[in-house]
Amino acid sequence: MRDPLALASLLIMLLSIAYIVYSFRPFATGSENVNILEDYVKAVHYLNKSSTALEKRLAGSTSIAIDFDTSDVSEVRSSIEKYMNNLSLVYGSKDAFFVNVAKNYLYTAEGAVNSTAAYYAINSSVNGVREALHLLALCRVNEAIERFSSVEAKVLKALSSIARAISALKRIDKGFVSETHLPVINASLKRLEKSYESLYNAYTLMEIAKQYREYIELMCSGEPVNNTNALSNLLNRISEVKASGPLSIDIANAKNAIQQLLQDYMRRHGGQQGGEEGKGVGGGAGYAPPESYD
């Protein structure tokens, strides 16, 4: 009886070892045929393409386009997330190396999803933003605000999506990303940050115009304002707007035009206000006369 029992015990032990080894292989359950490395590459590809297209579209390019949409990127994101969750169960820990790799590519995919969403929001609204800034520079304040209002919801969606993309990419741990992918991710992050700052400043400038619409209109028509505090506040708010990134020229034209308007008005009505005495605030370096939409 000893030999059969020993043989049975040995067989059970071998089967148990085989089961444990198989169970702990780093494959997602039900997804062993899925090439997760391909999904990682796709996530980086989508991020790179969408952030590049976003920046160039903001800069005025009409030739740039992407051949995928948010559903394509979301599918990759979901695949990576499922793989990561299954690996966590397999390893019994969220700190295992392969789990961390998957988590960091999930951040990349999350950035790509939001970058793609931002591109599509901007693709259909950036012309309105640019036109609104030009109209504002021409002292056509009501038209400028009306034009911006028609695209404001999409601008806010783009800003929100870019902010989420930036947040996701900043969570990436460089130690768990391929060295070939890291430069692409870093470049994408920089493009998104530049795009966000530029679009945010354009939005801020139009919000200032909306808030001070009455006073800007009075100055444009040559009528007295009778509120030096409002003009001082307007001057301070305008000076805080930065003309940067892909919309820099459009922002600078509108900003400089309003500053010039304030300077001329204050000169005609008793000099500079609000601590700006003796300082020229309009017609600065880089100013270019805006195009006419007449």
Tab-separated table of C-alpha atoms in Angstrom, residues 37-234:
chain	number	residue	atom	x	y	z
A	37	LEU	CA	1.729	45.391	-25.664
A	38	GLU	CA	-0.199	46.436	-28.756
A	39	ASP	CA	-2.680	48.300	-26.559
A	40	TYR	CA	0.184	50.079	-24.805
A	41	VAL	CA	1.564	51.202	-28.167
A	42	LYS	CA	-1.901	52.313	-29.293
A	43	ALA	CA	-2.371	54.405	-26.152
A	44	VAL	CA	0.890	56.265	-26.811
A	45	HIS	CA	0.041	56.641	-30.507
A	46	TYR	CA	-3.408	58.102	-29.781
A	47	LEU	CA	-1.961	60.494	-27.206
A	48	ASN	CA	0.757	61.716	-29.562
A	49	LYS	CA	-1.562	62.192	-32.546
A	50	SER	CA	-4.385	63.895	-30.639
A	51	SER	CA	-2.166	66.316	-28.695
A	52	THR	CA	-0.325	67.279	-31.892
A	53	ALA	CA	-3.588	67.808	-33.786
A	54	LEU	CA	-5.020	69.826	-30.893
A	55	GLU	CA	-2.082	72.229	-30.750
A	56	LYS	CA	-1.942	72.688	-34.524
A	57	ARG	CA	-5.695	73.211	-34.805
A	58	LEU	CA	-5.534	75.923	-32.153
A	59	ALA	CA	-2.732	77.531	-34.156
A	60	GLY	CA	-5.012	77.732	-37.181
A	61	SER	CA	-4.064	74.667	-39.215
A	62	THR	CA	-6.880	73.185	-41.267
A	63	SER	CA	-4.834	70.379	-42.796
A	64	ILE	CA	-4.308	68.454	-39.570
A	65	ALA	CA	-6.792	65.706	-38.687
A	66	ILE	CA	-6.944	62.416	-36.785
A	67	ASP	CA	-8.415	59.189	-38.116
A	68	PHE	CA	-9.840	57.952	-34.813
A	69	ASP	CA	-12.361	59.159	-32.262
A	70	THR	CA	-12.915	58.911	-28.512
A	71	SER	CA	-14.641	55.518	-28.802
A	72	ASP	CA	-11.508	53.994	-30.354
A	73	VAL	CA	-9.317	55.355	-27.571
A	74	SER	CA	-11.838	54.424	-24.875
A	75	GLU	CA	-11.785	50.832	-26.116
A	76	VAL	CA	-8.018	50.667	-25.613
A	77	ARG	CA	-8.361	52.308	-22.212
A	78	SER	CA	-10.977	49.732	-21.142
A	79	SER	CA	-8.811	46.863	-22.373
A	80	ILE	CA	-5.808	48.055	-20.365
A	81	GLU	CA	-7.940	48.665	-17.276
A	82	LYS	CA	-9.423	45.167	-17.442
A	83	TYR	CA	-5.974	43.667	-17.894
A	84	MET	CA	-4.621	45.633	-14.916
A	85	ASN	CA	-7.505	44.588	-12.653
A	86	ASN	CA	-7.101	40.931	-13.589
A	87	LEU	CA	-3.363	41.095	-12.958
A	88	SER	CA	-4.042	42.576	-9.528
A	89	LEU	CA	-6.185	39.549	-8.712
A	90	VAL	CA	-3.630	37.121	-10.118
A	91	TYR	CA	-0.743	38.589	-8.150
A	92	GLY	CA	-2.887	39.436	-5.133
A	93	SER	CA	-1.331	42.895	-5.058
A	94	LYS	CA	-1.577	46.244	-6.835
A	95	ASP	CA	2.149	46.824	-6.357
A	96	ALA	CA	3.465	44.040	-8.582
A	97	PHE	CA	5.727	45.187	-11.407
A	98	PHE	CA	3.435	44.177	-14.279
A	99	VAL	CA	0.446	45.725	-12.497
A	100	ASN	CA	2.337	49.012	-12.193
A	101	VAL	CA	3.261	48.894	-15.871
A	102	ALA	CA	-0.388	48.409	-16.793
A	103	LYS	CA	-1.450	51.190	-14.407
A	104	ASN	CA	0.934	53.697	-15.971
A	105	TYR	CA	-0.187	52.843	-19.489
A	106	LEU	CA	-3.739	53.224	-18.221
A	107	TYR	CA	-2.832	56.810	-17.260
A	108	THR	CA	-1.458	57.234	-20.773
A	109	ALA	CA	-4.696	55.940	-22.279
A	110	GLU	CA	-6.711	58.206	-19.978
A	111	GLY	CA	-4.663	61.148	-21.216
A	112	ALA	CA	-5.288	60.073	-24.806
A	113	VAL	CA	-9.051	59.785	-24.293
A	114	ASN	CA	-9.270	63.328	-22.947
A	115	SER	CA	-6.805	64.757	-25.444
A	116	THR	CA	-8.915	63.303	-28.259
A	117	ALA	CA	-12.112	64.714	-26.744
A	118	ALA	CA	-10.438	68.129	-26.478
A	119	TYR	CA	-9.368	68.008	-30.115
A	120	TYR	CA	-12.912	67.388	-31.354
A	121	ALA	CA	-14.290	70.160	-29.122
A	122	ILE	CA	-11.668	72.590	-30.435
A	123	ASN	CA	-11.987	71.484	-34.041
A	124	SER	CA	-15.541	72.823	-34.146
A	125	SER	CA	-15.022	75.920	-31.975
A	126	VAL	CA	-11.580	77.439	-32.535
A	127	ASN	CA	-12.712	79.499	-35.527
A	128	GLY	CA	-15.348	81.090	-33.313
A	129	VAL	CA	-12.765	81.860	-30.638
A	130	ARG	CA	-10.433	83.468	-33.149
A	131	GLU	CA	-13.228	85.496	-34.773
A	132	ALA	CA	-14.438	86.700	-31.376
A	133	LEU	CA	-10.962	87.951	-30.474
A	134	HIS	CA	-10.662	89.770	-33.805
A	135	LEU	CA	-14.077	91.386	-33.381
A	136	LEU	CA	-13.124	92.511	-29.900
A	137	ALA	CA	-9.945	94.114	-31.266
A	138	LEU	CA	-12.123	95.980	-33.779
A	139	CYS	CA	-14.271	97.413	-30.940
A	140	ARG	CA	-17.248	95.382	-32.103
A	141	VAL	CA	-17.857	94.275	-28.551
A	142	ASN	CA	-21.408	92.935	-28.762
A	143	GLU	CA	-20.609	90.940	-31.888
A	144	ALA	CA	-17.486	89.544	-30.252
A	145	ILE	CA	-19.339	88.415	-27.145
A	146	GLU	CA	-22.185	86.958	-29.183
A	147	ARG	CA	-19.750	85.024	-31.378
A	148	PHE	CA	-17.865	83.693	-28.377
A	149	SER	CA	-21.097	82.702	-26.632
A	150	SER	CA	-21.911	80.428	-29.575
A	151	VAL	CA	-18.808	78.320	-28.908
A	152	GLU	CA	-18.284	78.870	-25.180
A	153	ALA	CA	-19.701	75.497	-24.127
A	154	LYS	CA	-17.263	73.667	-26.407
A	155	VAL	CA	-14.369	75.821	-25.180
A	156	LEU	CA	-15.200	74.886	-21.590
A	157	LYS	CA	-15.438	71.211	-22.585
A	158	ALA	CA	-12.027	71.439	-24.242
A	159	LEU	CA	-10.481	73.120	-21.195
A	160	SER	CA	-11.946	70.482	-18.885
A	161	SER	CA	-10.751	67.621	-21.112
A	162	ILE	CA	-7.231	69.052	-21.448
A	163	ALA	CA	-7.029	69.532	-17.679
A	164	ARG	CA	-7.992	65.884	-17.107
A	165	ALA	CA	-5.455	64.729	-19.699
A	166	ILE	CA	-2.693	66.734	-18.018
A	167	SER	CA	-3.671	65.370	-14.602
A	168	ALA	CA	-3.532	61.765	-15.869
A	169	LEU	CA	-0.151	62.182	-17.562
A	170	LYS	CA	1.384	63.825	-14.495
A	171	ARG	CA	0.582	60.673	-12.487
A	172	ILE	CA	2.792	58.515	-14.704
A	173	ASP	CA	5.796	56.951	-12.995
A	174	LYS	CA	8.638	57.038	-15.532
A	175	GLY	CA	10.106	53.849	-14.114
A	176	PHE	CA	7.223	51.765	-15.458
A	177	VAL	CA	7.072	53.159	-19.002
A	178	SER	CA	9.183	52.084	-21.967
A	179	GLU	CA	12.163	54.350	-22.687
A	180	THR	CA	10.973	54.630	-26.284
A	181	HIS	CA	7.548	55.844	-25.169
A	182	LEU	CA	8.628	58.294	-22.482
A	183	PRO	CA	9.830	61.102	-24.831
A	184	VAL	CA	6.530	60.915	-26.734
A	185	ILE	CA	4.522	61.123	-23.511
A	186	ASN	CA	6.594	64.061	-22.246
A	187	ALA	CA	6.226	65.929	-25.549
A	188	SER	CA	2.477	65.314	-25.520
A	189	LEU	CA	2.231	66.681	-21.981
A	190	LYS	CA	4.048	69.874	-23.000
A	191	ARG	CA	1.747	70.362	-25.984
A	192	LEU	CA	-1.310	69.917	-23.779
A	193	GLU	CA	0.000	72.392	-21.192
A	194	LYS	CA	0.718	75.003	-23.870
A	195	SER	CA	-2.699	74.461	-25.426
A	196	TYR	CA	-4.446	74.756	-22.075
A	197	GLU	CA	-2.680	77.981	-21.115
A	198	SER	CA	-3.367	79.566	-24.507
A	199	LEU	CA	-7.040	78.595	-24.603
A	200	TYR	CA	-7.529	79.568	-20.950
A	201	ASN	CA	-6.126	83.059	-21.576
A	202	ALA	CA	-8.340	83.503	-24.639
A	203	TYR	CA	-11.339	82.443	-22.548
A	204	THR	CA	-10.311	84.781	-19.716
A	205	LEU	CA	-9.968	87.736	-22.091
A	206	MET	CA	-13.458	87.180	-23.472
A	207	GLU	CA	-14.871	86.830	-19.955
A	208	ILE	CA	-13.271	90.176	-19.033
A	209	ALA	CA	-14.835	91.736	-22.137
A	210	LYS	CA	-18.209	90.341	-21.085
A	211	GLN	CA	-17.842	91.668	-17.532
A	212	TYR	CA	-16.728	95.146	-18.643
A	213	ARG	CA	-18.801	95.276	-21.813
A	214	GLU	CA	-20.533	98.540	-20.880
A	215	TYR	CA	-17.302	100.435	-20.247
A	216	ILE	CA	-15.502	99.099	-23.317
A	217	GLU	CA	-18.470	100.053	-25.500
A	218	LEU	CA	-18.504	103.584	-24.050
A	219	MET	CA	-14.801	104.025	-24.755
A	220	CYS	CA	-15.194	102.614	-28.263
A	221	SER	CA	-17.936	105.185	-28.973
A	222	GLY	CA	-15.941	108.018	-27.401
A	223	GLU	CA	-18.468	108.605	-24.621
A	224	PRO	CA	-17.469	109.298	-20.987
A	225	VAL	CA	-17.274	106.348	-18.620
A	226	ASN	CA	-17.530	108.210	-15.275
A	227	ASN	CA	-16.100	105.251	-13.357
A	228	THR	CA	-12.342	105.492	-12.964
A	229	ASN	CA	-12.276	102.517	-10.570
A	230	ALA	CA	-13.844	100.292	-13.209
A	231	LEU	CA	-11.293	101.419	-15.784
A	232	SER	CA	-8.460	100.817	-13.331
A	233	ASN	CA	-9.766	97.330	-12.593
A	234	LEU	CA	-10.198	96.637	-16.291
